[in-house]
């Protein structure tokens, strides 16, 4: 069955290395280091990356090389802000565009994350990582509902902490 975007369903590690301008050994080490990056294995050995995996690779690359996080800082940020992964992986049209364009792919990820669609919180200088409330500005109803639910949950947790003090 053909993908509606006209892209391949799976990409090999060498294709992903070419798309992301990274070496295959870096991709393999990131699989071990970041739990959100788990490409499927075909035939038991060969890695098969989907668009979702490529989006995560580009996100990690942006956070490490452009935003200057440490690997521990990236892990913490991805753990505290799962919206980042959903934002990148949920935008298959962007990933398709990144795969087929010849410009800088990390600049496009940076534009998605730091322009009007996603704004970061404040910098915590003690730990060297960025921590903060995320603000999604995407108009799709499902994301708005998710954002509202997440905000309500955060508020409930804050109220519970106040009661316990």
Coordinates of C-alpha atoms in Angstrom, one line a residue, residues 47-154:
X47 CA 16.9 -0.9 11.1
X48 CA 13.8 0.5 9.4
X49 CA 13.1 4.1 10.3
X50 CA 9.6 5.6 9.8
X51 CA 8.9 9.4 9.3
X52 CA 8.2 9.5 13.1
X53 CA 11.7 8.2 13.9
X54 CA 13.3 10.7 11.5
X55 CA 11.4 13.5 13.2
X56 CA 12.7 12.4 16.6
X57 CA 16.3 12.2 15.2
X58 CA 16.0 15.8 13.9
X59 CA 14.5 17.0 17.2
X60 CA 17.4 15.4 19.2
X61 CA 19.9 16.8 16.7
X62 CA 18.4 20.3 17.1
X63 CA 18.4 20.1 20.9
X64 CA 22.0 18.8 21.0
X65 CA 23.7 20.9 18.3
X66 CA 21.6 24.0 17.9
X67 CA 20.1 24.6 21.4
X68 CA 23.4 23.3 22.9
X69 CA 21.9 20.9 25.4
X70 CA 23.9 18.1 26.9
X71 CA 22.6 14.5 26.3
X72 CA 21.3 14.4 29.9
X73 CA 19.6 17.8 29.3
X74 CA 17.9 16.4 26.2
X75 CA 16.7 13.3 28.1
X76 CA 15.3 15.5 30.9
X77 CA 13.6 17.9 28.4
X78 CA 12.0 15.0 26.5
X79 CA 10.9 13.4 29.7
X80 CA 9.4 16.6 31.1
X81 CA 7.9 17.8 27.8
X82 CA 6.4 14.9 25.8
X83 CA 4.6 17.5 23.7
X84 CA 7.9 18.0 21.8
X85 CA 7.9 14.5 20.5
X86 CA 4.2 14.6 19.7
X87 CA 4.6 18.0 17.9
X88 CA 7.4 16.6 15.8
X89 CA 6.0 13.2 15.1
X90 CA 2.4 14.4 14.6
X91 CA 3.5 16.7 11.8
X92 CA 4.1 14.2 9.0
X93 CA 3.8 16.8 6.3
X94 CA 6.7 18.7 7.8
X95 CA 8.8 15.5 8.0
X96 CA 7.9 14.8 4.4
X97 CA 9.1 18.3 3.4
X98 CA 12.3 17.9 5.5
X99 CA 13.1 14.6 3.9
X100 CA 12.7 15.9 0.3
X101 CA 14.1 19.4 0.6
X102 CA 17.8 20.1 0.2
X103 CA 18.2 22.9 2.8
X104 CA 19.1 22.6 6.4
X105 CA 16.7 20.3 8.2
X106 CA 17.5 21.3 11.7
X107 CA 16.6 24.9 10.9
X108 CA 13.2 23.8 9.9
X109 CA 12.8 21.9 13.2
X110 CA 14.0 25.0 15.0
X111 CA 11.5 27.1 13.2
X112 CA 8.7 24.6 14.2
X113 CA 9.8 24.5 17.8
X114 CA 10.8 28.1 18.5
X115 CA 8.6 30.2 16.2
X116 CA 5.0 30.9 16.8
X117 CA 4.0 27.2 17.2
X118 CA 6.1 26.4 20.2
X119 CA 7.7 28.6 22.8
X120 CA 10.1 27.5 25.5
X121 CA 10.1 28.1 29.2
X122 CA 12.8 29.7 31.3
X123 CA 16.4 28.5 31.7
X124 CA 17.4 26.8 34.9
X125 CA 21.1 27.7 35.2
X126 CA 21.8 25.4 38.1
X127 CA 21.3 22.2 36.2
X128 CA 22.3 23.5 32.7
X129 CA 19.0 22.4 31.2
X130 CA 15.9 24.2 30.1
X131 CA 12.8 23.6 32.2
X132 CA 9.5 25.3 31.9
X133 CA 5.9 25.2 30.9
X134 CA 5.2 24.4 27.3
X135 CA 2.8 26.5 25.3
X136 CA 1.4 24.9 22.1
X137 CA -0.2 27.3 19.6
X138 CA -1.6 24.8 17.2
X139 CA -5.2 25.1 16.1
X140 CA -6.1 21.5 15.6
X141 CA -8.9 20.5 18.1
X142 CA -7.3 17.3 19.3
X143 CA -4.2 19.2 20.4
X144 CA -6.2 21.9 22.0
X145 CA -8.2 19.3 24.0
X146 CA -4.9 17.6 25.0
X147 CA -3.4 20.9 26.0
X148 CA -6.5 21.8 28.2
X149 CA -6.3 18.3 29.8
X150 CA -2.6 18.7 30.5
X151 CA -3.1 22.2 32.0
X152 CA -6.0 20.9 34.2
X153 CA -3.8 18.0 35.4
X154 CA -1.0 20.3 36.2

